[in-house]
């Protein structure tokens, strides 16, 4: 009995530490303020932060609670779009913070076509994800 209580405390503390690290990482690279500034929705920053927190809580509980979505194709598509948007924004914010794109451009001596280069990165990511999920053998449930 005491061992179970100790395991629960250790598991909770470990999860809280990991979650704090993930949220600190998101805050450190400045996704929320930068996206709010670009979309001119700075007044909704507290709402954005709350939604990120709720998303983290939902994802954490989804590991041990078997949530089932209703079989509505639109709902699954909207969820996939939201997850993909978040991952894309996170990846672009991380590259911006690490100055990956300016270093890549300077080292490869690319002077024109930056929007096309970024579009190609995004389309390549989309194509890879589609192949991964739609071609048999790449993804197994």
PDB file of C-alpha atoms in Angstrom:
ATOM      1  CA  UNK A   1       0.000   0.000   0.000  1.00  0.00           C
ATOM      2  CA  UNK A   2       2.753   2.444   0.948  1.00  0.00           C
ATOM      3  CA  UNK A   3       4.688   1.534  -2.206  1.00  0.00           C
ATOM      4  CA  UNK A   4       1.651   2.397  -4.353  1.00  0.00           C
ATOM      5  CA  UNK A   5       1.268   5.789  -2.688  1.00  0.00           C
ATOM      6  CA  UNK A   6       4.970   6.478  -3.196  1.00  0.00           C
ATOM      7  CA  UNK A   7       4.699   5.516  -6.886  1.00  0.00           C
ATOM      8  CA  UNK A   8       1.702   7.842  -7.326  1.00  0.00           C
ATOM      9  CA  UNK A   9       3.618  10.732  -5.748  1.00  0.00           C
ATOM     10  CA  UNK A  10       6.731  10.069  -7.854  1.00  0.00           C
ATOM     11  CA  UNK A  11       4.644   9.754 -11.036  1.00  0.00           C
ATOM     12  CA  UNK A  12       2.741  12.952 -10.334  1.00  0.00           C
ATOM     13  CA  UNK A  13       5.908  14.872  -9.508  1.00  0.00           C
ATOM     14  CA  UNK A  14       7.629  13.594 -12.653  1.00  0.00           C
ATOM     15  CA  UNK A  15       4.680  14.535 -14.837  1.00  0.00           C
ATOM     16  CA  UNK A  16       4.445  17.968 -13.267  1.00  0.00           C
ATOM     17  CA  UNK A  17       8.151  18.524 -13.868  1.00  0.00           C
ATOM     18  CA  UNK A  18       7.905  17.495 -17.528  1.00  0.00           C
ATOM     19  CA  UNK A  19       4.805  19.636 -18.075  1.00  0.00           C
ATOM     20  CA  UNK A  20       6.498  22.636 -16.481  1.00  0.00           C
ATOM     21  CA  UNK A  21       9.474  22.144 -18.788  1.00  0.00           C
ATOM     22  CA  UNK A  22       7.292  21.958 -21.904  1.00  0.00           C
ATOM     23  CA  UNK A  23       5.302  25.054 -20.960  1.00  0.00           C
ATOM     24  CA  UNK A  24       8.493  26.921 -20.048  1.00  0.00           C
ATOM     25  CA  UNK A  25       9.917  25.978 -23.455  1.00  0.00           C
ATOM     26  CA  UNK A  26       6.794  27.275 -25.222  1.00  0.00           C
ATOM     27  CA  UNK A  27       6.980  30.502 -23.215  1.00  0.00           C
ATOM     28  CA  UNK A  28      10.724  30.911 -23.776  1.00  0.00           C
ATOM     29  CA  UNK A  29      10.492  30.791 -27.564  1.00  0.00           C
ATOM     30  CA  UNK A  30       7.616  33.272 -27.463  1.00  0.00           C
ATOM     31  CA  UNK A  31       5.030  31.552 -29.636  1.00  0.00           C
ATOM     32  CA  UNK A  32       1.977  33.151 -28.056  1.00  0.00           C
ATOM     33  CA  UNK A  33       3.025  36.826 -28.127  1.00  0.00           C
ATOM     34  CA  UNK A  34       4.568  36.541 -31.586  1.00  0.00           C
ATOM     35  CA  UNK A  35       1.506  34.898 -33.127  1.00  0.00           C
ATOM     36  CA  UNK A  36      -0.827  37.345 -31.377  1.00  0.00           C
ATOM     37  CA  UNK A  37       1.231  40.243 -32.683  1.00  0.00           C
ATOM     38  CA  UNK A  38       1.248  38.889 -36.241  1.00  0.00           C
ATOM     39  CA  UNK A  39      -2.500  38.243 -36.203  1.00  0.00           C
ATOM     40  CA  UNK A  40      -3.230  41.541 -34.384  1.00  0.00           C
ATOM     41  CA  UNK A  41      -5.061  39.711 -31.565  1.00  0.00           C
ATOM     42  CA  UNK A  42      -2.943  40.790 -28.584  1.00  0.00           C
ATOM     43  CA  UNK A  43      -6.046  41.250 -26.431  1.00  0.00           C
ATOM     44  CA  UNK A  44      -6.646  37.471 -26.545  1.00  0.00           C
ATOM     45  CA  UNK A  45      -3.213  36.448 -25.182  1.00  0.00           C
ATOM     46  CA  UNK A  46      -4.658  35.299 -21.808  1.00  0.00           C
ATOM     47  CA  UNK A  47      -7.182  33.150 -23.698  1.00  0.00           C
ATOM     48  CA  UNK A  48      -4.413  31.662 -25.863  1.00  0.00           C
ATOM     49  CA  UNK A  49      -2.395  30.814 -22.759  1.00  0.00           C
ATOM     50  CA  UNK A  50      -5.428  29.190 -21.123  1.00  0.00           C
ATOM     51  CA  UNK A  51      -6.097  27.114 -24.238  1.00  0.00           C
ATOM     52  CA  UNK A  52      -2.478  25.900 -24.325  1.00  0.00           C
ATOM     53  CA  UNK A  53      -2.800  24.896 -20.674  1.00  0.00           C
ATOM     54  CA  UNK A  54      -6.101  23.092 -21.291  1.00  0.00           C
ATOM     55  CA  UNK A  55      -4.590  21.354 -24.317  1.00  0.00           C
ATOM     56  CA  UNK A  56      -1.704  20.166 -22.174  1.00  0.00           C
ATOM     57  CA  UNK A  57      -4.083  18.884 -19.509  1.00  0.00           C
ATOM     58  CA  UNK A  58      -6.223  17.139 -22.124  1.00  0.00           C
ATOM     59  CA  UNK A  59      -3.187  15.493 -23.730  1.00  0.00           C
ATOM     60  CA  UNK A  60      -1.919  14.366 -20.335  1.00  0.00           C
ATOM     61  CA  UNK A  61      -5.236  12.831 -19.330  1.00  0.00           C
ATOM     62  CA  UNK A  62      -5.567  11.231 -22.783  1.00  0.00           C
ATOM     63  CA  UNK A  63      -2.660   8.986 -21.850  1.00  0.00           C
ATOM     64  CA  UNK A  64      -4.734   7.145 -19.264  1.00  0.00           C
ATOM     65  CA  UNK A  65      -8.344   7.962 -20.228  1.00  0.00           C
ATOM     66  CA  UNK A  66      -9.584   6.482 -23.492  1.00  0.00           C
ATOM     67  CA  UNK A  67     -11.315   9.478 -25.086  1.00  0.00           C
ATOM     68  CA  UNK A  68     -13.472   8.714 -28.112  1.00  0.00           C
ATOM     69  CA  UNK A  69     -14.395  11.305 -30.699  1.00  0.00           C
ATOM     70  CA  UNK A  70     -17.807  11.035 -32.329  1.00  0.00           C
ATOM     71  CA  UNK A  71     -17.568   9.705 -35.869  1.00  0.00           C
ATOM     72  CA  UNK A  72     -17.922  13.113 -37.495  1.00  0.00           C
ATOM     73  CA  UNK A  73     -15.372  13.590 -40.287  1.00  0.00           C
ATOM     74  CA  UNK A  74     -15.399  17.367 -39.890  1.00  0.00           C
ATOM     75  CA  UNK A  75     -14.493  17.088 -36.206  1.00  0.00           C
ATOM     76  CA  UNK A  76     -11.552  14.783 -36.909  1.00  0.00           C
ATOM     77  CA  UNK A  77     -10.375  17.098 -39.689  1.00  0.00           C
ATOM     78  CA  UNK A  78     -10.648  20.170 -37.459  1.00  0.00           C
ATOM     79  CA  UNK A  79      -8.674  18.430 -34.713  1.00  0.00           C
ATOM     80  CA  UNK A  80      -5.992  17.349 -37.184  1.00  0.00           C
ATOM     81  CA  UNK A  81      -5.773  20.899 -38.566  1.00  0.00           C
ATOM     82  CA  UNK A  82      -5.425  22.373 -35.067  1.00  0.00           C
ATOM     83  CA  UNK A  83      -2.706  19.891 -34.090  1.00  0.00           C
ATOM     84  CA  UNK A  84      -0.855  20.420 -37.364  1.00  0.00           C
ATOM     85  CA  UNK A  85      -1.047  24.192 -37.000  1.00  0.00           C
ATOM     86  CA  UNK A  86       0.349  24.013 -33.478  1.00  0.00           C
ATOM     87  CA  UNK A  87       3.220  21.746 -34.505  1.00  0.00           C
ATOM     88  CA  UNK A  88       4.012  23.948 -37.511  1.00  0.00           C
ATOM     89  CA  UNK A  89       3.980  27.132 -35.447  1.00  0.00           C
ATOM     90  CA  UNK A  90       6.160  25.477 -32.807  1.00  0.00           C
ATOM     91  CA  UNK A  91       8.670  24.335 -35.427  1.00  0.00           C
ATOM     92  CA  UNK A  92       8.818  27.744 -37.129  1.00  0.00           C
ATOM     93  CA  UNK A  93       9.154  29.568 -33.805  1.00  0.00           C
ATOM     94  CA  UNK A  94      11.993  27.267 -32.808  1.00  0.00           C
ATOM     95  CA  UNK A  95      13.813  27.821 -36.100  1.00  0.00           C
ATOM     96  CA  UNK A  96      13.323  31.567 -35.726  1.00  0.00           C
ATOM     97  CA  UNK A  97      14.701  31.574 -32.197  1.00  0.00           C
ATOM     98  CA  UNK A  98      17.699  29.496 -33.225  1.00  0.00           C
ATOM     99  CA  UNK A  99      18.209  31.651 -36.346  1.00  0.00           C
ATOM    100  CA  UNK A 100      18.287  28.544 -38.526  1.00  0.00           C
ATOM    101  CA  UNK A 101      16.873  30.169 -41.638  1.00  0.00           C
ATOM    102  CA  UNK A 102      19.269  33.177 -41.723  1.00  0.00           C
ATOM    103  CA  UNK A 103      22.237  30.851 -41.156  1.00  0.00           C
ATOM    104  CA  UNK A 104      20.989  28.509 -43.902  1.00  0.00           C
ATOM    105  CA  UNK A 105      20.556  31.422 -46.315  1.00  0.00           C
ATOM    106  CA  UNK A 106      23.972  32.880 -45.524  1.00  0.00           C
ATOM    107  CA  UNK A 107      25.801  29.568 -45.853  1.00  0.00           C
ATOM    108  CA  UNK A 108      24.008  28.514 -49.029  1.00  0.00           C
ATOM    109  CA  UNK A 109      24.262  32.054 -50.493  1.00  0.00           C
ATOM    110  CA  UNK A 110      20.550  32.172 -51.315  1.00  0.00           C
ATOM    111  CA  UNK A 111      19.615  35.778 -52.041  1.00  0.00           C
ATOM    112  CA  UNK A 112      16.200  35.442 -53.701  1.00  0.00           C
ATOM    113  CA  UNK A 113      13.149  33.279 -53.250  1.00  0.00           C
ATOM    114  CA  UNK A 114      12.949  33.010 -49.453  1.00  0.00           C
ATOM    115  CA  UNK A 115       9.114  32.764 -49.446  1.00  0.00           C
ATOM    116  CA  UNK A 116       9.352  29.938 -52.002  1.00  0.00           C
ATOM    117  CA  UNK A 117      11.931  28.131 -49.887  1.00  0.00           C
ATOM    118  CA  UNK A 118       9.709  28.300 -46.803  1.00  0.00           C
ATOM    119  CA  UNK A 119       6.702  27.193 -48.871  1.00  0.00           C
ATOM    120  CA  UNK A 120       8.707  24.195 -50.119  1.00  0.00           C
ATOM    121  CA  UNK A 121       9.623  23.296 -46.523  1.00  0.00           C
ATOM    122  CA  UNK A 122       5.934  23.406 -45.562  1.00  0.00           C
ATOM    123  CA  UNK A 123       4.767  21.433 -48.608  1.00  0.00           C
ATOM    124  CA  UNK A 124       7.455  18.823 -47.982  1.00  0.00           C
ATOM    125  CA  UNK A 125       6.256  18.451 -44.409  1.00  0.00           C
ATOM    126  CA  UNK A 126       2.657  18.082 -45.579  1.00  0.00           C
ATOM    127  CA  UNK A 127       3.620  15.524 -48.242  1.00  0.00           C
ATOM    128  CA  UNK A 128       5.646  13.526 -45.719  1.00  0.00           C
ATOM    129  CA  UNK A 129       2.776  13.523 -43.233  1.00  0.00           C
ATOM    130  CA  UNK A 130       0.278  12.432 -45.893  1.00  0.00           C
ATOM    131  CA  UNK A 131       2.515   9.593 -47.024  1.00  0.00           C
ATOM    132  CA  UNK A 132       3.121   8.552 -43.430  1.00  0.00           C
ATOM    133  CA  UNK A 133      -0.556   8.368 -42.552  1.00  0.00           C
ATOM    134  CA  UNK A 134      -2.115   7.281 -45.853  1.00  0.00           C
ATOM    135  CA  UNK A 135       0.306   4.677 -47.210  1.00  0.00           C
ATOM    136  CA  UNK A 136      -0.028   1.237 -45.669  1.00  0.00           C
ATOM    137  CA  UNK A 137       2.985   0.136 -43.697  1.00  0.00           C
ATOM    138  CA  UNK A 138       4.137   3.591 -42.582  1.00  0.00           C
ATOM    139  CA  UNK A 139       1.699   3.944 -39.693  1.00  0.00           C
ATOM    140  CA  UNK A 140       0.182   1.132 -37.660  1.00  0.00           C
ATOM    141  CA  UNK A 141      -2.450   1.708 -34.980  1.00  0.00           C
TER     142      UNK A 141
END
